[in-house]
Amino acid sequence: MSDTSYNAFTDAQKLFDRAADLLDLDQATRDLLRTPQKEFHFSIPVRMDDGKVKIFQGYRVMHNDARGPAKGGIRFHPHETIDTVRALAMWMTWKTAVVDLPLGGGKGGVICDPHNLSPFEQERLCRGWIRQVYKNIGPHLDIPAPEVMTNAQHMLWMLDEYEVISGSRQPGVITGKPVGMGGSLGRAEATGYGVIISLREALKELGIDPSETTASVQGFGNVSQYAIELYQQMGGTVKCVSSWVQDEQNSYSVCKPEGINLEELRSVTDSFGGINISKAVKMGYKMIPGEDWLKQEVDILIPAAIENQITGNNVNDIHKKVKVIAEAANGPTSPEAAKVLDKKDIYTIPDFLANAGGVTCSYFEQVQSNMNYYWEKDEVLSKLDLKMTSAFISVSDFAKTNNLNMRDAAYIISVNRVSQACKDRGWV
Ligand code: NAD
């Protein structure tokens, strides 16, 4: 995130304003949906391993819960800001709506770098986060989940703290839990697989055989690795991936013209998705600058790292061979760049549709937790495929019928569903 002037919430509001104009929304509905319904800002005191207390800044934002309890992850990141959390919470509202889940949108965060925290310090931070928002979350109110740099272990510590305070078992309060401790089989795969299910449908529409395509992927974390796994199973070739190198505060891409070997690269990657570049180079990968993942001569680009990666400054660096962009990350394309992609006729699967597999499986996890009955992995993944495919087809049909691009079509469907729920409840 080198662009310090970037504000994710400003971008999220611009995208919403465009949808509101297309829908001709009334002023009260615009005012309601343009900002979060509730937000909590709090300090989390954590006793560090050296005995000193450090104060961390935490957030929880509930953007909208007209269609059901708010749902959204908790991000641990040194560059976390309240505006990033607000943007991500708003995008969750549109995401749950586009796949037609009975949920709203929320998001949380803590300004911290877990690389620099011991496991005990991370545990105390997770428990501290829950103590601050205990009264404002719950299985029927707001259900957190993992996000960037938080994982199943963090969720289990958070669940445990919630259950200690409430004095009862409440597995439906949080998703992304470890399998065997209330987690759902298939959750780890769900977001990345969902991205590729939507890509598969897009390629079908374009009459392109996936096994004849090549791709370049930004990021090599949870979403990216599982997206690559399913894409390779469909016969696709990934020529390039990039990742963030923590020690250098810089990103690099590693490439192989004949296609990367997923298992090989996983074996030299840390749990945060950081590829050990020198080890990859020894394995025969070519190292190039991080931002060059975008310039590759491939058919498909998959941004799967963070926000604001395809911008007005680099959108024209995209190779003319690129036909499809599957936005795996949240908010990877600035509104300005989105207009250019449209002019270039690059088929873009918008983020909140492409990466909705994660929240869809989180919803399945919540359903299983509330029933205390857990499904086999095949059942989870086939339900995921059904939900993602039908959401994709609804958006694509709407886009074709109304001569819209996929982003505008997805926004109109989602914003319309949410505003209708607000109207039906008598809020506006
Ligand atoms: P992760 O932390 O597991 O991986 C992030 C990856 O991005 C890492 O490989 C990291 O090295 C890389 N990265 C970070 N900054 C980079 C940069 N400037 N250049 C190149 N690489 C960079 O995170 P994740 O869970 O895979 O999430 C990735 C994106 O997908 C985020 O935008 C997240 O909000 C979104 N998302 C995740 C889920 C989910 O279920 N995990 C669901 C929906 C959306």
Coordinates of C-alpha atoms and ligand atoms in Angstrom, one line a residue:
M1 CA 0.0 0.0 0.0
S2 CA 2.5 2.6 -1.2
D3 CA -0.2 5.2 -2.2
T4 CA -0.7 7.1 1.0
S5 CA -3.5 9.2 -0.6
Y6 CA -5.6 6.1 -1.2
N7 CA -8.8 5.8 0.8
A8 CA -10.7 2.6 0.4
F9 CA -13.9 4.1 1.8
T10 CA -13.9 6.9 -0.7
D11 CA -13.6 4.4 -3.5
A12 CA -16.4 2.2 -1.9
Q13 CA -18.6 5.3 -1.7
K14 CA -17.9 6.3 -5.3
L15 CA -18.9 2.8 -6.4
F16 CA -22.0 2.9 -4.3
D17 CA -23.0 6.4 -5.7
R18 CA -22.7 5.0 -9.2
A19 CA -25.1 2.2 -8.4
A20 CA -27.4 4.5 -6.5
D21 CA -27.6 6.8 -9.6
L22 CA -28.3 3.9 -11.9
L23 CA -31.1 2.7 -9.5
D24 CA -32.3 6.3 -9.0
L25 CA -32.4 5.7 -5.3
D26 CA -34.2 8.2 -3.0
Q27 CA -32.1 10.4 -0.8
A28 CA -32.9 8.7 2.5
T29 CA -31.8 5.3 1.2
R30 CA -28.6 6.8 -0.2
D31 CA -27.8 8.4 3.1
L32 CA -28.5 5.2 5.0
L33 CA -26.4 3.0 2.8
R34 CA -23.6 5.4 2.1
T35 CA -22.3 5.1 5.7
P36 CA -22.2 2.3 8.3
Q37 CA -25.1 1.8 10.7
K38 CA -22.8 1.4 13.7
E39 CA -19.2 1.4 14.5
F40 CA -17.1 0.7 17.5
H41 CA -13.6 2.1 18.1
F42 CA -11.7 0.8 21.1
S43 CA -8.3 0.4 22.8
I44 CA -7.1 -3.1 23.6
P45 CA -4.5 -3.3 26.4
V46 CA -2.3 -6.3 26.0
R47 CA 0.3 -7.5 28.4
M48 CA 3.3 -8.4 26.3
D49 CA 5.7 -11.2 27.0
D50 CA 8.3 -8.8 28.5
G51 CA 5.7 -7.8 31.2
K52 CA 4.9 -4.3 29.7
V53 CA 1.4 -3.4 28.6
K54 CA 0.9 -2.2 25.0
I55 CA -2.3 -0.6 23.7
F56 CA -3.6 -1.7 20.3
Q57 CA -6.4 0.1 18.4
G58 CA -9.3 -2.1 17.4
Y59 CA -12.5 -1.6 15.3
R60 CA -15.8 -3.3 14.5
V61 CA -18.0 -1.7 11.9
M62 CA -21.6 -2.9 11.1
H63 CA -22.4 -1.5 7.7
N64 CA -26.0 -2.9 7.3
D65 CA -28.0 -5.7 8.8
A66 CA -31.4 -5.2 7.0
R67 CA -31.1 -8.7 5.3
G68 CA -29.8 -10.5 8.4
P69 CA -27.0 -10.5 11.0
A70 CA -23.9 -8.6 9.9
K71 CA -21.0 -10.8 8.7
G72 CA -17.4 -10.1 8.0
G73 CA -13.8 -10.8 8.9
I74 CA -11.3 -9.2 11.3
R75 CA -8.1 -8.0 9.7
F76 CA -4.8 -7.7 11.6
H77 CA -2.6 -5.2 9.7
P78 CA -0.1 -2.5 10.5
H79 CA -1.7 -0.2 8.0
E80 CA -5.3 -0.8 9.1
T81 CA -7.5 2.3 9.2
I82 CA -11.1 2.9 10.1
D83 CA -11.8 3.9 6.5
T84 CA -10.4 0.5 5.3
V85 CA -12.7 -1.3 7.8
R86 CA -15.7 0.9 6.7
A87 CA -15.0 0.1 3.0
L88 CA -14.6 -3.7 3.7
A89 CA -17.8 -3.7 5.8
M90 CA -19.8 -2.0 3.0
W91 CA -18.4 -4.5 0.4
M92 CA -19.6 -7.3 2.7
T93 CA -23.1 -6.0 2.5
W94 CA -23.1 -6.1 -1.3
K95 CA -21.3 -9.5 -1.2
T96 CA -23.8 -11.3 1.0
A97 CA -26.6 -9.7 -1.1
V98 CA -25.2 -10.8 -4.5
V99 CA -25.1 -14.4 -3.4
D100 CA -28.5 -14.0 -1.7
L101 CA -27.4 -15.0 1.8
P102 CA -29.7 -14.0 4.7
L103 CA -26.9 -11.8 6.1
G104 CA -25.7 -8.2 6.2
G105 CA -22.2 -6.7 6.1
G106 CA -19.6 -5.9 8.8
K107 CA -15.9 -5.9 9.3
G108 CA -13.3 -5.6 12.0
G109 CA -9.7 -4.9 12.4
V110 CA -6.7 -4.2 14.7
I111 CA -3.7 -2.1 13.9
C112 CA -0.9 -4.5 14.5
D113 CA 1.6 -6.7 12.7
P114 CA 1.2 -10.3 13.9
H115 CA 4.7 -11.1 12.5
N116 CA 6.0 -9.2 15.5
L117 CA 3.8 -10.7 18.1
S118 CA 4.4 -14.1 19.9
P119 CA 1.6 -16.6 19.9
F120 CA 0.8 -15.7 23.5
E121 CA 0.6 -12.0 22.7
Q122 CA -1.7 -12.8 19.7
E123 CA -3.9 -14.9 22.0
R124 CA -4.2 -12.0 24.5
L125 CA -4.9 -9.6 21.7
C126 CA -7.7 -11.8 20.3
R127 CA -9.3 -12.2 23.8
G128 CA -8.9 -8.4 24.3
W129 CA -10.7 -7.7 21.0
I130 CA -13.7 -9.9 22.1
R131 CA -13.9 -8.3 25.6
Q132 CA -14.3 -4.9 23.9
V133 CA -17.1 -5.9 21.5
Y134 CA -18.7 -8.8 23.4
K135 CA -22.0 -7.0 23.7
N136 CA -22.1 -5.9 20.1
I137 CA -21.6 -9.3 18.3
G138 CA -23.5 -12.6 18.5
P139 CA -24.9 -15.4 16.4
H140 CA -28.0 -13.3 15.6
L141 CA -26.3 -9.9 15.6
D142 CA -22.8 -9.8 14.0
I143 CA -20.6 -12.8 13.2
P144 CA -16.9 -12.2 12.7
A145 CA -14.5 -14.4 10.7
P146 CA -10.8 -14.5 9.7
E147 CA -9.4 -12.0 7.2
V148 CA -5.9 -10.9 6.2
M149 CA -3.4 -12.1 8.8
T150 CA -6.0 -13.8 11.0
N151 CA -6.6 -17.5 11.0
A152 CA -8.5 -20.4 12.5
Q153 CA -6.5 -20.3 15.7
H154 CA -7.3 -16.6 16.3
M155 CA -11.0 -17.4 15.8
L156 CA -10.8 -20.2 18.3
W157 CA -9.3 -18.0 21.0
M158 CA -12.0 -15.4 20.2
L159 CA -14.7 -18.0 20.4
D160 CA -13.4 -19.3 23.7
E161 CA -13.3 -15.8 25.2
Y162 CA -16.9 -15.1 24.0
E163 CA -18.0 -18.4 25.5
V164 CA -16.2 -17.8 28.8
I165 CA -18.0 -14.4 29.2
S166 CA -21.4 -15.7 28.1
G167 CA -21.1 -18.9 30.1
S168 CA -22.4 -21.0 27.3
R169 CA -21.3 -22.7 24.1
Q170 CA -22.0 -20.3 21.2
P171 CA -20.2 -21.8 18.1
G172 CA -22.4 -19.8 15.7
V173 CA -20.8 -16.5 16.9
I174 CA -17.7 -16.8 14.8
T175 CA -16.8 -18.6 11.6
G176 CA -13.5 -19.8 10.2
K177 CA -13.0 -22.0 13.3
P178 CA -10.7 -25.1 13.1
V179 CA -12.3 -28.2 11.6
G180 CA -13.3 -30.4 14.6
M181 CA -13.8 -27.3 16.8
G182 CA -16.9 -26.0 15.0
G183 CA -15.3 -25.2 11.6
S184 CA -16.6 -26.3 8.3
L185 CA -14.7 -28.6 5.9
G186 CA -14.0 -26.7 2.7
R187 CA -13.7 -23.3 4.4
A188 CA -10.0 -23.0 3.6
E189 CA -10.6 -23.7 -0.1
A190 CA -13.9 -21.8 -0.4
T191 CA -12.8 -18.3 -1.4
G192 CA -10.1 -19.4 -3.9
Y193 CA -12.3 -22.1 -5.3
G194 CA -15.2 -19.7 -5.6
V195 CA -13.0 -17.3 -7.6
I196 CA -12.3 -20.1 -10.1
I197 CA -15.9 -21.3 -10.2
S198 CA -16.9 -17.7 -11.3
L199 CA -13.9 -17.7 -13.7
R200 CA -15.0 -21.0 -15.2
E201 CA -18.5 -19.5 -15.9
A202 CA -17.0 -16.4 -17.4
L203 CA -14.7 -18.4 -19.7
K204 CA -17.8 -20.5 -20.7
E205 CA -19.6 -17.3 -21.7
L206 CA -16.6 -16.1 -23.7
G207 CA -16.2 -19.6 -25.4
I208 CA -12.7 -20.0 -24.0
D209 CA -11.4 -23.4 -23.0
P210 CA -9.7 -23.0 -19.5
S211 CA -7.1 -25.6 -20.3
E212 CA -5.8 -23.4 -23.1
T213 CA -5.4 -20.3 -20.8
T214 CA -2.6 -18.8 -18.9
A215 CA -2.8 -16.6 -15.8
S216 CA -0.8 -14.3 -13.5
V217 CA -1.7 -14.0 -9.9
Q218 CA -0.9 -11.2 -7.3
G219 CA -0.5 -12.6 -3.8
F220 CA 0.2 -16.2 -2.6
G221 CA -1.9 -16.5 0.5
N222 CA -5.0 -18.4 1.3
V223 CA -7.2 -17.2 -1.6
S224 CA -4.5 -17.3 -4.2
Q225 CA -3.2 -20.8 -3.4
Y226 CA -6.6 -22.4 -3.5
A227 CA -7.5 -20.4 -6.6
I228 CA -4.4 -21.7 -8.3
E229 CA -5.1 -25.2 -7.2
L230 CA -8.6 -25.4 -8.8
Y231 CA -7.4 -23.4 -11.9
Q232 CA -4.6 -25.9 -12.4
Q233 CA -7.1 -28.8 -12.0
M234 CA -9.1 -27.2 -14.9
G235 CA -5.9 -27.4 -16.9
G236 CA -4.9 -23.7 -16.7
T237 CA -1.2 -22.6 -16.5
V238 CA -0.1 -20.0 -13.9
K239 CA 3.0 -18.3 -15.3
C240 CA 3.6 -15.7 -12.5
V241 CA 2.8 -15.1 -8.8
S242 CA 3.8 -12.2 -6.5
S243 CA 4.1 -11.9 -2.8
W244 CA 5.0 -9.4 -0.1
V245 CA 8.5 -9.7 1.5
Q246 CA 8.1 -8.6 5.1
D247 CA 11.8 -8.0 5.9
E248 CA 12.2 -5.8 2.9
Q249 CA 8.8 -4.1 3.0
N250 CA 8.6 -4.8 -0.8
S251 CA 6.9 -7.2 -3.2
Y252 CA 8.4 -9.5 -5.8
S253 CA 7.0 -11.7 -8.5
V254 CA 8.3 -15.1 -9.4
C255 CA 7.7 -16.6 -12.9
K256 CA 8.1 -19.8 -14.9
P257 CA 7.0 -19.7 -18.5
E258 CA 5.9 -23.4 -18.5
G259 CA 3.9 -22.8 -15.3
I260 CA 4.5 -22.7 -11.6
N261 CA 4.5 -25.8 -9.5
L262 CA 2.0 -25.1 -6.7
E263 CA 3.3 -27.6 -4.1
E264 CA 6.9 -26.6 -4.7
L265 CA 6.2 -22.9 -4.1
R266 CA 4.0 -23.7 -1.1
S267 CA 7.0 -25.5 0.4
V268 CA 9.0 -22.2 0.5
T269 CA 6.1 -20.0 1.6
D270 CA 5.3 -18.9 5.2
S271 CA 1.9 -19.0 6.9
F272 CA 1.3 -15.4 5.9
G273 CA 1.7 -16.1 2.1
G274 CA 5.2 -14.7 2.0
I275 CA 7.3 -16.6 -0.6
N276 CA 11.0 -17.1 0.2
I277 CA 12.2 -15.5 -3.0
S278 CA 15.8 -16.7 -2.8
K279 CA 14.7 -20.3 -2.3
A280 CA 12.3 -19.9 -5.3
V281 CA 15.1 -18.6 -7.4
K282 CA 17.2 -21.6 -6.5
M283 CA 14.3 -23.8 -7.7
G284 CA 14.5 -22.2 -11.1
Y285 CA 12.0 -19.4 -10.9
K286 CA 12.8 -16.0 -12.5
M287 CA 12.5 -13.1 -10.0
I288 CA 11.0 -9.8 -11.4
P289 CA 9.7 -6.7 -9.6
G290 CA 6.5 -7.2 -7.6
E291 CA 4.3 -4.9 -9.7
D292 CA 5.3 -6.8 -12.9
W293 CA 2.7 -9.5 -12.3
L294 CA 0.3 -7.1 -14.0
K295 CA 2.4 -6.8 -17.2
Q296 CA 2.5 -10.5 -18.1
E297 CA 1.5 -11.8 -21.5
V298 CA -1.4 -14.0 -20.2
D299 CA -5.1 -14.4 -20.7
I300 CA -6.2 -14.0 -17.1
L301 CA -5.2 -11.7 -14.2
I302 CA -6.1 -12.6 -10.7
P303 CA -5.4 -9.9 -8.1
A304 CA -5.5 -11.8 -4.8
A305 CA -3.5 -9.6 -2.4
I306 CA -4.9 -6.3 -1.2
E307 CA -6.9 -3.2 -2.3
N308 CA -6.0 -0.6 -4.9
Q309 CA -3.6 -2.6 -7.0
I310 CA -4.9 -1.9 -10.4
T311 CA -5.0 1.9 -10.6
G312 CA -5.0 4.8 -13.1
N313 CA -1.2 4.7 -12.9
N314 CA -0.7 1.1 -14.0
V315 CA -3.9 0.0 -15.8
N316 CA -2.4 0.7 -19.2
D317 CA 0.5 -1.7 -18.4
I318 CA -1.9 -4.6 -18.7
H319 CA -0.9 -6.7 -21.7
K320 CA -3.2 -6.6 -24.7
K321 CA -3.6 -10.4 -24.5
V322 CA -5.5 -10.2 -21.2
K323 CA -9.1 -11.1 -21.7
V324 CA -10.4 -11.6 -18.1
I325 CA -9.7 -10.2 -14.7
A326 CA -11.1 -12.2 -11.7
E327 CA -11.0 -9.9 -8.7
A328 CA -10.1 -12.3 -5.9
A329 CA -9.0 -9.5 -3.4
N330 CA -11.4 -6.9 -2.1
G331 CA -11.3 -3.6 -3.9
P332 CA -8.2 -4.4 -6.1
T333 CA -9.3 -2.0 -8.9
S334 CA -9.7 1.7 -8.4
P335 CA -12.9 3.2 -9.9
E336 CA -10.7 5.1 -12.4
A337 CA -9.0 1.9 -13.5
A338 CA -12.3 0.1 -13.8
K339 CA -13.4 2.6 -16.4
V340 CA -10.3 1.9 -18.5
L341 CA -10.8 -1.8 -18.2
D342 CA -14.3 -1.3 -19.5
K343 CA -13.0 0.7 -22.5
K344 CA -10.4 -2.0 -23.2
D345 CA -13.3 -4.5 -23.2
I346 CA -11.6 -6.7 -20.5
Y347 CA -14.2 -8.9 -18.9
T348 CA -14.0 -8.2 -15.2
I349 CA -15.6 -10.4 -12.5
P350 CA -16.1 -7.8 -9.7
D351 CA -14.6 -8.6 -6.3
F352 CA -17.8 -9.0 -4.3
L353 CA -19.1 -11.6 -6.7
A354 CA -15.7 -13.4 -7.5
N355 CA -14.7 -13.8 -3.9
A356 CA -18.1 -14.5 -2.3
G357 CA -17.2 -18.1 -1.9
G358 CA -15.6 -17.4 1.5
V359 CA -18.7 -15.8 3.1
T360 CA -20.9 -18.4 1.4
C361 CA -18.9 -21.2 3.2
S362 CA -18.9 -19.1 6.4
Y363 CA -22.6 -19.1 6.2
F364 CA -22.6 -22.9 5.7
E365 CA -20.4 -23.1 8.8
Q366 CA -22.7 -21.0 10.8
V367 CA -25.7 -23.1 9.8
Q368 CA -23.8 -26.3 10.7
S369 CA -22.6 -24.8 14.0
N370 CA -26.1 -23.7 14.9
M371 CA -27.4 -27.3 14.1
N372 CA -24.4 -28.9 15.7
Y373 CA -24.4 -31.2 12.7
Y374 CA -21.5 -31.1 10.2
W375 CA -21.5 -32.0 6.5
E376 CA -18.9 -33.9 4.5
K377 CA -16.5 -31.8 2.4
D378 CA -18.0 -32.9 -0.9
E379 CA -21.4 -31.7 0.2
V380 CA -20.0 -28.3 1.3
L381 CA -18.1 -27.8 -2.0
S382 CA -21.0 -28.9 -4.2
K383 CA -23.3 -26.5 -2.3
L384 CA -20.7 -23.8 -2.8
D385 CA -20.5 -24.5 -6.6
L386 CA -24.3 -24.3 -6.8
K387 CA -24.5 -20.9 -5.0
M388 CA -21.6 -19.3 -6.8
T389 CA -22.7 -20.5 -10.2
S390 CA -26.3 -19.3 -9.7
A391 CA -25.1 -15.9 -8.4
F392 CA -22.8 -15.6 -11.4
I393 CA -25.6 -16.5 -13.9
S394 CA -28.0 -14.1 -12.3
V395 CA -25.5 -11.2 -12.6
S396 CA -24.5 -12.2 -16.1
D397 CA -28.1 -12.5 -17.3
F398 CA -28.9 -9.1 -15.8
A399 CA -25.8 -7.6 -17.4
K400 CA -26.7 -9.0 -20.9
T401 CA -30.4 -8.0 -20.6
N402 CA -29.6 -4.4 -19.6
N403 CA -26.4 -3.9 -21.6
L404 CA -24.3 -3.4 -18.5
N405 CA -20.8 -4.6 -17.5
M406 CA -20.6 -7.3 -14.7
R407 CA -19.6 -4.7 -12.0
D408 CA -22.6 -2.4 -12.7
A409 CA -24.9 -5.4 -12.9
A410 CA -23.7 -6.9 -9.6
Y411 CA -23.9 -3.6 -7.9
I412 CA -27.5 -3.0 -9.1
I413 CA -28.7 -6.4 -8.0
S414 CA -27.0 -6.1 -4.5
V415 CA -27.9 -2.5 -3.7
N416 CA -31.4 -3.1 -4.9
R417 CA -31.8 -6.1 -2.6
V418 CA -30.4 -4.3 0.4
S419 CA -32.4 -1.1 -0.2
Q420 CA -35.6 -3.1 -0.7
A421 CA -35.0 -4.9 2.7
C422 CA -34.5 -1.4 4.3
K423 CA -37.8 -0.3 2.8
D424 CA -39.7 -3.5 3.7
R425 CA -38.6 -3.0 7.3
G426 CA -39.9 0.5 7.2
W427 CA -36.5 2.1 7.8
V428 CA -36.7 4.5 4.8
Ligands
NAD1 P1 -3.4 -13.7 3.0 O1 -2.9 -12.8 4.1 O2 -3.5 -15.2 3.3 O3 -2.5 -13.5 1.7 C1 -2.3 -12.2 1.2 C2 -1.2 -12.4 0.1 O4 -1.0 -11.1 -0.5 C3 0.2 -12.8 0.7 O5 0.8 -13.7 -0.2 C4 1.0 -11.5 0.7 O6 2.4 -11.8 0.6 C5 0.4 -10.9 -0.5 N1 0.6 -9.4 -0.6 C6 0.3 -8.5 0.3 N2 0.6 -7.3 -0.2 C7 1.2 -7.5 -1.5 C8 1.7 -6.6 -2.5 N3 1.7 -5.3 -2.3 N4 2.1 -7.2 -3.6 C9 2.1 -8.5 -3.8 N5 1.6 -9.4 -2.9 C10 1.2 -8.8 -1.7 O7 -4.8 -13.1 2.6 P2 -6.0 -13.8 1.9 O8 -6.9 -14.4 2.9 O9 -5.5 -14.7 0.8 O10 -6.8 -12.6 1.3 C11 -6.4 -12.0 0.1 C12 -7.4 -11.0 -0.4 O11 -8.7 -11.6 -0.6 C13 -7.7 -9.8 0.6 O12 -8.1 -8.7 -0.2 C14 -8.9 -10.3 1.3 O13 -9.7 -9.2 1.8 C15 -9.7 -11.0 0.2 N6 -10.6 -12.0 0.7 C16 -10.2 -13.0 1.5 C17 -11.2 -14.0 1.9 C18 -10.8 -15.2 2.7 O14 -11.6 -16.0 2.9 N7 -9.5 -15.3 3.1 C19 -12.5 -13.8 1.5 C20 -12.9 -12.8 0.7 C21 -11.9 -11.9 0.3

